[in-house]
Amino acid sequence: MLLSRFPRVSLAHLPTPLEHLPRLSKHLNGPEIYVKRDDCTGLGTGGNKTRKLEFLIADAQKNNADVIITQGAVQSNHARQTAAAAAKLGFQCELVFEKRVTDASKAYMESGNVFLDQLFGANIREVAKGSDMNDEMEKVASEIRANGQVPYIIPGGGSNPIGALGYVDCVLELIAQANERNLVIDSIVHATGSAGTQAGIVVGAKAMNSNIPVLGIGVNAPKKLQEEKVYKLSCETSEYMGLSGLVKRDDIVANCDYVGDGYGVPTKGMNDAILLLARLEGLLFDPVYSGKGLAGMIDLIGRGYFKNQRNIVFIHTGGATGLFAYHDLLSTK
Ligand SMILES: *Cc1c(COP(=O)(O)O)cnc(C)c1O
């Protein structure tokens, strides 16, 4: 497997640190917890989409595009990192937002990620909850073409085989770090949404024959749907890399018991997890993804899910910029 075969631009600060969390580990009285700091990728306050964008933006350049189009929720971390990447490499950026969160506060609609999108100069359109987002992006692409420009559509979350290469790369990086310090990783845990992160991680972990189980904590869809989505993209990604047949259905495990009332709706477990990490380790996690991912990992440790495992790596996928959009919904007590 040679990732350098794929066009790539440099956007992220790599390698991201792998940090031990001694105070959290002691508090939970379970396995040792490490975080892979992909919240520190560096582009526009960082996060997991930056790794995907290194490959996606390179593909946009290869296609001679001059306008990047993508979509997400109003507080999309993916949209914010895409807006920053577009600015850095001289693309116009068009963002289509689904008003996925109903009864949203003023802070949700104006602060956090969406404020940064505006700073990065992206053009923003909002469409109703439940809109066909691929359709909506196609409409924008037609306008761009009619204007004599070349559009490049990045799917929601940057999740296609090209974007997932970013997380194949992340696993190579993580395994090198583990080997360097003689760390045996017994599990990788992270928040899973549009599936590109988990698909890339699973493909990389399998391609390296690392034998590390990967657990995605869902933030949106029910388990079966989430696992099917990740499985499909894992197969497409391994095929794209010339490694078809690499991933088996059993390699894909998602736990979707921590979604609560829905995407972007706070849960008590998430709130508690955010406070715990802030106060024990001085780390910031987000309400929509990494906070729910952590809540899942913490609860599962308590239930003995990782028993006999010594070391767990939680991939911190970022998102803390979204805290400012949620400050009125989160308790600091
Ligand atoms: C997008 C995102 C995820 C989920 O990654 P997917 O590749 O969409 O599954 C997790 N955490 C944060 C902070 C994100 O922005």
mmCIF file of C-alpha atoms and ligand atoms in Angstrom:
data_model
loop_
_atom_site.group_PDB
_atom_site.id
_atom_site.type_symbol
_atom_site.label_atom_id
_atom_site.label_comp_id
_atom_site.label_asym_id
_atom_site.label_seq_id
_atom_site.Cartn_x
_atom_site.Cartn_y
_atom_site.Cartn_z
ATOM 1 C CA MET A 1 0.000 0.000 0.000
ATOM 2 C CA LEU A 2 1.550 3.255 -1.140
ATOM 3 C CA LEU A 3 -0.526 6.346 -0.385
ATOM 4 C CA SER A 4 1.892 8.608 -2.225
ATOM 5 C CA ARG A 5 0.329 7.302 -5.452
ATOM 6 C CA PHE A 6 -2.666 9.535 -4.744
ATOM 7 C CA PRO A 7 -2.600 13.289 -5.385
ATOM 8 C CA ARG A 8 -2.442 15.216 -2.119
ATOM 9 C CA VAL A 9 -1.986 18.781 -0.933
ATOM 10 C CA SER A 10 -0.568 19.651 2.469
ATOM 11 C CA LEU A 11 -3.138 21.194 4.819
ATOM 12 C CA ALA A 12 -2.681 19.447 8.169
ATOM 13 C CA HIS A 13 -0.027 19.660 10.847
ATOM 14 C CA LEU A 14 1.174 16.059 10.859
ATOM 15 C CA PRO A 15 1.803 13.826 12.644
ATOM 16 C CA THR A 16 -0.791 14.796 15.231
ATOM 17 C CA PRO A 17 0.295 14.017 18.813
ATOM 18 C CA LEU A 18 -0.617 10.772 20.557
ATOM 19 C CA GLU A 19 -1.160 11.646 24.209
ATOM 20 C CA HIS A 20 -1.671 9.553 27.312
ATOM 21 C CA LEU A 21 -4.488 10.692 29.636
ATOM 22 C CA PRO A 22 -3.320 9.489 33.065
ATOM 23 C CA ARG A 23 -5.896 11.347 35.156
ATOM 24 C CA LEU A 24 -8.847 10.185 33.081
ATOM 25 C CA SER A 25 -7.523 6.605 33.001
ATOM 26 C CA LYS A 26 -7.161 6.552 36.793
ATOM 27 C CA HIS A 27 -10.597 8.074 37.270
ATOM 28 C CA LEU A 28 -12.260 5.454 35.049
ATOM 29 C CA ASN A 29 -10.297 2.615 36.630
ATOM 30 C CA GLY A 30 -10.176 0.714 33.343
ATOM 31 C CA PRO A 31 -7.698 0.519 30.472
ATOM 32 C CA GLU A 32 -5.161 3.279 29.840
ATOM 33 C CA ILE A 33 -6.666 5.924 27.575
ATOM 34 C CA TYR A 34 -4.690 7.666 24.861
ATOM 35 C CA VAL A 35 -5.957 10.371 22.510
ATOM 36 C CA LYS A 36 -4.834 10.836 18.946
ATOM 37 C CA ARG A 37 -5.051 14.606 18.689
ATOM 38 C CA ASP A 38 -6.717 15.055 15.302
ATOM 39 C CA ASP A 39 -8.380 18.088 16.842
ATOM 40 C CA CYS A 40 -4.922 19.622 16.310
ATOM 41 C CA THR A 41 -4.689 19.261 12.537
ATOM 42 C CA GLY A 42 -4.252 23.027 12.482
ATOM 43 C CA LEU A 43 -6.478 24.224 9.630
ATOM 44 C CA GLY A 44 -9.111 26.749 10.736
ATOM 45 C CA THR A 45 -9.168 25.365 14.333
ATOM 46 C CA GLY A 46 -8.565 21.787 13.098
ATOM 47 C CA GLY A 47 -10.478 18.525 13.102
ATOM 48 C CA ASN A 48 -10.766 15.274 11.198
ATOM 49 C CA LYS A 49 -11.983 16.712 7.877
ATOM 50 C CA THR A 50 -8.598 18.307 7.232
ATOM 51 C CA ARG A 51 -6.965 14.932 6.518
ATOM 52 C CA LYS A 52 -9.715 14.079 4.039
ATOM 53 C CA LEU A 53 -9.422 17.487 2.388
ATOM 54 C CA GLU A 54 -5.734 16.916 1.623
ATOM 55 C CA PHE A 55 -6.829 14.292 -0.922
ATOM 56 C CA LEU A 56 -10.140 15.912 -1.959
ATOM 57 C CA ILE A 57 -8.680 19.335 -2.695
ATOM 58 C CA ALA A 58 -5.856 17.718 -4.676
ATOM 59 C CA ASP A 59 -8.528 15.983 -6.752
ATOM 60 C CA ALA A 60 -10.328 19.299 -7.263
ATOM 61 C CA GLN A 61 -7.076 20.795 -8.547
ATOM 62 C CA LYS A 62 -6.586 17.804 -10.848
ATOM 63 C CA ASN A 63 -10.075 18.480 -12.241
ATOM 64 C CA ASN A 64 -9.219 22.146 -12.858
ATOM 65 C CA ALA A 65 -12.045 23.252 -10.589
ATOM 66 C CA ASP A 66 -12.322 26.796 -9.310
ATOM 67 C CA VAL A 67 -15.346 26.476 -7.004
ATOM 68 C CA ILE A 68 -15.695 23.967 -4.152
ATOM 69 C CA ILE A 69 -19.248 23.018 -3.154
ATOM 70 C CA THR A 70 -20.106 21.055 -0.053
ATOM 71 C CA GLN A 71 -22.937 20.565 2.434
ATOM 72 C CA GLY A 72 -23.675 19.870 6.070
ATOM 73 C CA ALA A 73 -25.592 20.995 9.140
ATOM 74 C CA VAL A 74 -25.353 24.693 10.046
ATOM 75 C CA GLN A 75 -22.661 23.861 12.632
ATOM 76 C CA SER A 76 -20.791 21.544 10.280
ATOM 77 C CA ASN A 77 -17.121 21.163 11.204
ATOM 78 C CA HIS A 78 -16.581 19.726 7.740
ATOM 79 C CA ALA A 79 -17.940 22.884 6.094
ATOM 80 C CA ARG A 80 -15.697 25.075 8.264
ATOM 81 C CA GLN A 81 -12.535 23.123 7.389
ATOM 82 C CA THR A 82 -13.551 23.064 3.718
ATOM 83 C CA ALA A 83 -14.060 26.846 3.753
ATOM 84 C CA ALA A 84 -10.576 27.281 5.259
ATOM 85 C CA ALA A 85 -8.965 24.883 2.748
ATOM 86 C CA ALA A 86 -10.711 26.631 -0.149
ATOM 87 C CA ALA A 87 -9.487 30.016 1.079
ATOM 88 C CA LYS A 88 -5.928 28.750 1.501
ATOM 89 C CA LEU A 89 -5.754 27.312 -2.008
ATOM 90 C CA GLY A 90 -7.671 30.043 -3.809
ATOM 91 C CA PHE A 91 -11.003 28.351 -4.500
ATOM 92 C CA GLN A 92 -14.408 29.994 -4.185
ATOM 93 C CA CYS A 93 -16.434 28.063 -1.592
ATOM 94 C CA GLU A 94 -20.194 27.421 -1.689
ATOM 95 C CA LEU A 95 -21.770 25.854 1.408
ATOM 96 C CA VAL A 96 -25.272 24.389 1.482
ATOM 97 C CA PHE A 97 -26.651 23.982 4.989
ATOM 98 C CA GLU A 98 -29.523 21.766 5.979
ATOM 99 C CA LYS A 99 -31.477 23.202 8.905
ATOM 100 C CA ARG A 100 -31.206 19.768 10.503
ATOM 101 C CA VAL A 101 -31.515 21.019 14.079
ATOM 102 C CA THR A 102 -34.998 22.399 14.707
ATOM 103 C CA ASP A 103 -35.732 25.238 17.179
ATOM 104 C CA ALA A 104 -32.109 26.285 16.931
ATOM 105 C CA SER A 105 -30.858 29.148 19.103
ATOM 106 C CA LYS A 106 -29.369 32.363 17.772
ATOM 107 C CA ALA A 107 -25.942 31.132 18.875
ATOM 108 C CA TYR A 108 -26.440 27.921 16.898
ATOM 109 C CA MET A 109 -27.418 29.800 13.750
ATOM 110 C CA GLU A 110 -24.716 32.486 13.996
ATOM 111 C CA SER A 111 -21.768 31.542 16.224
ATOM 112 C CA GLY A 112 -19.198 28.726 16.326
ATOM 113 C CA ASN A 113 -18.486 27.129 12.954
ATOM 114 C CA VAL A 114 -20.836 29.250 10.862
ATOM 115 C CA PHE A 115 -19.182 32.451 12.083
ATOM 116 C CA LEU A 116 -15.802 31.079 10.955
ATOM 117 C CA ASP A 117 -17.268 30.041 7.563
ATOM 118 C CA GLN A 118 -18.114 33.699 7.049
ATOM 119 C CA LEU A 119 -14.638 34.803 8.114
ATOM 120 C CA PHE A 120 -13.187 32.415 5.523
ATOM 121 C CA GLY A 121 -15.340 34.100 2.881
ATOM 122 C CA ALA A 122 -17.595 31.153 2.019
ATOM 123 C CA ASN A 123 -21.023 31.765 0.455
ATOM 124 C CA ILE A 124 -23.788 30.170 2.496
ATOM 125 C CA ARG A 125 -27.247 28.915 1.490
ATOM 126 C CA GLU A 126 -29.704 27.268 3.835
ATOM 127 C CA VAL A 127 -32.253 24.643 2.825
ATOM 128 C CA ALA A 128 -35.043 22.982 4.785
ATOM 129 C CA LYS A 129 -34.545 19.939 7.001
ATOM 130 C CA GLY A 130 -34.958 16.753 4.961
ATOM 131 C CA SER A 131 -33.927 18.321 1.636
ATOM 132 C CA ASP A 132 -32.081 16.074 -0.810
ATOM 133 C CA MET A 133 -28.659 17.577 -0.195
ATOM 134 C CA ASN A 134 -26.982 16.009 -3.234
ATOM 135 C CA ASP A 135 -29.735 17.504 -5.346
ATOM 136 C CA GLU A 136 -29.237 20.887 -3.701
ATOM 137 C CA MET A 137 -25.500 20.771 -4.413
ATOM 138 C CA GLU A 138 -26.189 19.835 -8.045
ATOM 139 C CA LYS A 139 -28.372 22.934 -8.350
ATOM 140 C CA VAL A 140 -25.495 25.094 -7.123
ATOM 141 C CA ALA A 141 -23.114 23.307 -9.516
ATOM 142 C CA SER A 142 -25.410 24.143 -12.459
ATOM 143 C CA GLU A 143 -25.380 27.806 -11.470
ATOM 144 C CA ILE A 144 -21.609 27.755 -11.252
ATOM 145 C CA ARG A 145 -21.309 26.143 -14.695
ATOM 146 C CA ALA A 146 -23.764 28.651 -16.166
ATOM 147 C CA ASN A 147 -21.400 31.293 -14.816
ATOM 148 C CA GLY A 148 -18.521 29.768 -16.783
ATOM 149 C CA GLN A 149 -16.763 28.329 -13.746
ATOM 150 C CA VAL A 150 -15.848 24.722 -12.927
ATOM 151 C CA PRO A 151 -17.476 23.304 -9.767
ATOM 152 C CA TYR A 152 -16.147 20.453 -7.641
ATOM 153 C CA ILE A 153 -18.616 18.785 -5.284
ATOM 154 C CA ILE A 154 -17.335 17.348 -2.020
ATOM 155 C CA PRO A 155 -19.942 15.048 -0.416
ATOM 156 C CA GLY A 156 -21.123 15.667 3.145
ATOM 157 C CA GLY A 157 -18.338 15.023 5.644
ATOM 158 C CA GLY A 158 -15.886 14.545 2.770
ATOM 159 C CA SER A 159 -16.856 10.894 2.897
ATOM 160 C CA ASN A 160 -16.032 9.122 -0.335
ATOM 161 C CA PRO A 161 -13.082 6.848 -1.209
ATOM 162 C CA ILE A 162 -10.841 9.848 -1.931
ATOM 163 C CA GLY A 163 -11.570 11.533 1.415
ATOM 164 C CA ALA A 164 -11.316 8.267 3.339
ATOM 165 C CA LEU A 165 -7.670 8.006 2.237
ATOM 166 C CA GLY A 166 -7.006 10.674 4.865
ATOM 167 C CA TYR A 167 -7.939 8.181 7.577
ATOM 168 C CA VAL A 168 -6.025 5.327 5.977
ATOM 169 C CA ASP A 169 -3.089 7.688 6.387
ATOM 170 C CA CYS A 170 -4.032 8.459 9.997
ATOM 171 C CA VAL A 171 -3.796 4.776 10.919
ATOM 172 C CA LEU A 172 -0.377 4.424 9.300
ATOM 173 C CA GLU A 173 0.725 7.394 11.387
ATOM 174 C CA LEU A 174 -0.803 5.978 14.582
ATOM 175 C CA ILE A 175 0.749 2.539 14.104
ATOM 176 C CA ALA A 176 4.166 4.130 13.555
ATOM 177 C CA GLN A 177 3.740 6.102 16.808
ATOM 178 C CA ALA A 178 2.683 2.968 18.688
ATOM 179 C CA ASN A 179 5.656 0.990 17.376
ATOM 180 C CA GLU A 180 8.042 3.793 18.253
ATOM 181 C CA ARG A 181 6.988 3.772 21.900
ATOM 182 C CA ASN A 182 6.244 0.082 22.251
ATOM 183 C CA LEU A 183 2.570 0.723 22.827
ATOM 184 C CA VAL A 184 0.196 -2.162 22.165
ATOM 185 C CA ILE A 185 -3.106 -0.649 21.018
ATOM 186 C CA ASP A 186 -5.965 -2.969 21.978
ATOM 187 C CA SER A 187 -8.799 -0.845 20.520
ATOM 188 C CA ILE A 188 -9.408 2.297 18.511
ATOM 189 C CA VAL A 189 -12.574 4.251 19.394
ATOM 190 C CA HIS A 190 -14.001 7.357 17.724
ATOM 191 C CA ALA A 191 -17.232 9.152 16.813
ATOM 192 C CA THR A 192 -18.731 8.049 13.481
ATOM 193 C CA GLY A 193 -21.106 10.085 11.297
ATOM 194 C CA SER A 194 -20.752 10.265 7.527
ATOM 195 C CA ALA A 195 -18.542 7.133 7.710
ATOM 196 C CA GLY A 196 -15.327 8.290 6.012
ATOM 197 C CA THR A 197 -13.294 8.326 9.199
ATOM 198 C CA GLN A 198 -14.196 4.797 10.261
ATOM 199 C CA ALA A 199 -13.946 3.439 6.704
ATOM 200 C CA GLY A 200 -10.431 4.850 6.335
ATOM 201 C CA ILE A 201 -9.348 3.615 9.757
ATOM 202 C CA VAL A 202 -10.655 0.105 9.151
ATOM 203 C CA VAL A 203 -9.092 -0.123 5.683
ATOM 204 C CA GLY A 204 -5.732 1.122 6.995
ATOM 205 C CA ALA A 205 -5.802 -1.139 10.050
ATOM 206 C CA LYS A 206 -6.615 -4.162 7.866
ATOM 207 C CA ALA A 207 -4.084 -3.286 5.168
ATOM 208 C CA MET A 208 -1.386 -3.093 7.862
ATOM 209 C CA ASN A 209 -2.519 -6.418 9.339
ATOM 210 C CA SER A 210 -2.553 -4.655 12.699
ATOM 211 C CA ASN A 211 -5.377 -6.701 14.173
ATOM 212 C CA ILE A 212 -6.738 -3.698 16.074
ATOM 213 C CA PRO A 213 -10.526 -3.649 16.533
ATOM 214 C CA VAL A 214 -12.183 -0.348 15.621
ATOM 215 C CA LEU A 215 -15.323 0.838 17.391
ATOM 216 C CA GLY A 216 -17.333 3.730 15.968
ATOM 217 C CA ILE A 217 -19.731 5.503 18.323
ATOM 218 C CA GLY A 218 -22.687 6.691 16.242
ATOM 219 C CA VAL A 219 -24.077 10.226 16.466
ATOM 220 C CA ASN A 220 -26.946 10.004 14.025
ATOM 221 C CA ALA A 221 -28.202 6.786 12.403
ATOM 222 C CA PRO A 222 -29.220 3.506 14.074
ATOM 223 C CA LYS A 223 -26.583 0.746 14.332
ATOM 224 C CA LYS A 224 -27.500 -1.365 11.324
ATOM 225 C CA LEU A 225 -27.752 1.600 8.964
ATOM 226 C CA GLN A 226 -24.512 3.125 10.269
ATOM 227 C CA GLU A 227 -22.580 -0.131 9.938
ATOM 228 C CA GLU A 228 -23.898 -0.689 6.390
ATOM 229 C CA LYS A 229 -22.836 2.832 5.421
ATOM 230 C CA VAL A 230 -19.337 2.323 6.845
ATOM 231 C CA TYR A 231 -19.047 -1.137 5.281
ATOM 232 C CA LYS A 232 -20.046 0.114 1.835
ATOM 233 C CA LEU A 233 -17.540 2.959 1.958
ATOM 234 C CA SER A 234 -14.806 0.659 3.331
ATOM 235 C CA CYS A 235 -15.293 -1.674 0.365
ATOM 236 C CA GLU A 236 -15.268 1.226 -2.101
ATOM 237 C CA THR A 237 -12.148 2.683 -0.484
ATOM 238 C CA SER A 238 -10.190 -0.574 -0.485
ATOM 239 C CA GLU A 239 -11.212 -1.139 -4.110
ATOM 240 C CA TYR A 240 -10.097 2.381 -5.003
ATOM 241 C CA MET A 241 -6.715 1.524 -3.487
ATOM 242 C CA GLY A 242 -6.468 -1.752 -5.409
ATOM 243 C CA LEU A 243 -7.120 -3.881 -2.325
ATOM 244 C CA SER A 244 -10.602 -5.212 -3.013
ATOM 245 C CA GLY A 245 -11.904 -7.899 -0.678
ATOM 246 C CA LEU A 246 -9.833 -6.521 2.209
ATOM 247 C CA VAL A 247 -12.710 -5.611 4.526
ATOM 248 C CA LYS A 248 -15.279 -8.081 5.851
ATOM 249 C CA ARG A 249 -18.684 -7.107 7.184
ATOM 250 C CA ASP A 250 -17.602 -8.267 10.675
ATOM 251 C CA ASP A 251 -14.767 -5.734 10.724
ATOM 252 C CA ILE A 252 -17.321 -2.943 10.966
ATOM 253 C CA VAL A 253 -18.675 -2.295 14.441
ATOM 254 C CA ALA A 254 -20.720 0.741 15.413
ATOM 255 C CA ASN A 255 -22.474 1.335 18.719
ATOM 256 C CA CYS A 256 -25.357 3.760 18.267
ATOM 257 C CA ASP A 257 -26.721 3.668 21.834
ATOM 258 C CA TYR A 258 -25.427 7.161 22.647
ATOM 259 C CA VAL A 259 -27.197 9.247 19.992
ATOM 260 C CA GLY A 260 -29.938 10.336 22.411
ATOM 261 C CA ASP A 261 -32.796 12.269 20.825
ATOM 262 C CA GLY A 262 -30.985 12.812 17.557
ATOM 263 C CA TYR A 263 -28.165 14.430 15.625
ATOM 264 C CA GLY A 264 -26.850 17.499 17.425
ATOM 265 C CA VAL A 265 -29.251 17.142 20.353
ATOM 266 C CA PRO A 266 -27.334 17.243 23.641
ATOM 267 C CA THR A 267 -27.372 14.282 26.029
ATOM 268 C CA LYS A 268 -26.464 14.201 29.705
ATOM 269 C CA GLY A 269 -23.722 11.631 29.025
ATOM 270 C CA MET A 270 -22.154 13.956 26.445
ATOM 271 C CA ASN A 271 -22.324 16.938 28.774
ATOM 272 C CA ASP A 272 -20.774 14.959 31.645
ATOM 273 C CA ALA A 273 -18.026 13.631 29.352
ATOM 274 C CA ILE A 274 -17.143 17.128 28.131
ATOM 275 C CA LEU A 275 -16.891 18.392 31.726
ATOM 276 C CA LEU A 276 -14.836 15.378 32.813
ATOM 277 C CA LEU A 277 -12.244 15.790 30.066
ATOM 278 C CA ALA A 278 -12.072 19.548 30.515
ATOM 279 C CA ARG A 279 -11.488 19.204 34.246
ATOM 280 C CA LEU A 280 -9.258 16.139 34.378
ATOM 281 C CA GLU A 281 -7.162 16.757 31.281
ATOM 282 C CA GLY A 282 -7.736 20.335 30.119
ATOM 283 C CA LEU A 283 -9.098 19.026 26.819
ATOM 284 C CA LEU A 284 -12.048 20.315 24.791
ATOM 285 C CA PHE A 285 -14.533 18.029 23.044
ATOM 286 C CA ASP A 286 -17.649 18.929 21.060
ATOM 287 C CA PRO A 287 -21.363 18.362 21.728
ATOM 288 C CA VAL A 288 -22.293 16.753 18.392
ATOM 289 C CA TYR A 289 -19.545 14.190 17.731
ATOM 290 C CA SER A 290 -16.505 13.751 19.947
ATOM 291 C CA GLY A 291 -18.475 14.413 23.171
ATOM 292 C CA LYS A 292 -20.996 11.685 22.341
ATOM 293 C CA GLY A 293 -18.153 9.417 21.245
ATOM 294 C CA LEU A 294 -16.466 9.914 24.598
ATOM 295 C CA ALA A 295 -19.714 9.391 26.468
ATOM 296 C CA GLY A 296 -20.023 6.044 24.706
ATOM 297 C CA MET A 297 -16.455 5.011 25.437
ATOM 298 C CA ILE A 298 -16.728 5.998 29.110
ATOM 299 C CA ASP A 299 -20.007 4.142 29.589
ATOM 300 C CA LEU A 300 -18.686 1.035 27.809
ATOM 301 C CA ILE A 301 -15.580 1.006 30.027
ATOM 302 C CA GLY A 302 -17.907 1.005 33.044
ATOM 303 C CA ARG A 303 -19.798 -1.942 31.568
ATOM 304 C CA GLY A 304 -16.596 -3.972 31.043
ATOM 305 C CA TYR A 305 -16.770 -3.887 27.238
ATOM 306 C CA PHE A 306 -12.972 -3.479 27.033
ATOM 307 C CA LYS A 307 -12.132 -5.954 29.785
ATOM 308 C CA ASN A 308 -8.682 -7.530 29.464
ATOM 309 C CA GLN A 309 -7.647 -4.633 27.213
ATOM 310 C CA ARG A 310 -4.782 -2.470 28.417
ATOM 311 C CA ASN A 311 -4.642 0.450 26.008
ATOM 312 C CA ILE A 312 -7.386 2.243 24.101
ATOM 313 C CA VAL A 313 -6.789 5.029 21.612
ATOM 314 C CA PHE A 314 -9.630 7.523 21.259
ATOM 315 C CA ILE A 315 -9.311 9.469 18.027
ATOM 316 C CA HIS A 316 -10.150 13.058 18.917
ATOM 317 C CA THR A 317 -11.855 14.202 15.730
ATOM 318 C CA GLY A 318 -12.150 17.846 16.877
ATOM 319 C CA GLY A 319 -15.215 20.055 16.795
ATOM 320 C CA ALA A 320 -14.699 22.183 19.916
ATOM 321 C CA THR A 321 -15.437 25.302 17.850
ATOM 322 C CA GLY A 322 -19.064 24.135 18.010
ATOM 323 C CA LEU A 323 -19.056 24.589 21.805
ATOM 324 C CA PHE A 324 -19.708 28.294 21.289
ATOM 325 C CA ALA A 325 -22.889 27.504 19.357
ATOM 326 C CA TYR A 326 -24.103 25.273 22.198
ATOM 327 C CA HIS A 327 -23.124 27.272 25.274
ATOM 328 C CA ASP A 328 -26.729 27.880 26.267
ATOM 329 C CA LEU A 329 -27.574 24.164 26.022
ATOM 330 C CA LEU A 330 -24.625 22.844 28.024
ATOM 331 C CA SER A 331 -24.344 22.792 31.775
ATOM 332 C CA THR A 332 -21.012 23.771 33.332
ATOM 333 C CA LYS A 333 -22.078 22.418 36.734
HETATM 334 C C1 LIG B 1 -17.352 14.815 10.917
HETATM 335 C C2 LIG B 1 -16.954 14.578 12.316
HETATM 336 C C3 LIG B 1 -16.903 13.273 12.854
HETATM 337 C C4 LIG B 1 -17.348 12.053 12.094
HETATM 338 O O1 LIG B 1 -16.510 11.704 11.036
HETATM 339 P P1 LIG B 1 -17.163 10.989 9.762
HETATM 340 O O2 LIG B 1 -16.026 10.758 8.867
HETATM 341 O O3 LIG B 1 -18.182 11.944 9.229
HETATM 342 O O4 LIG B 1 -17.799 9.735 10.228
HETATM 343 C C5 LIG B 1 -16.491 13.102 14.151
HETATM 344 N N1 LIG B 1 -16.130 14.172 14.898
HETATM 345 C C6 LIG B 1 -16.175 15.426 14.437
HETATM 346 C C7 LIG B 1 -15.802 16.528 15.352
HETATM 347 C C8 LIG B 1 -16.584 15.680 13.127
HETATM 348 O O5 LIG B 1 -16.636 16.936 12.685
#
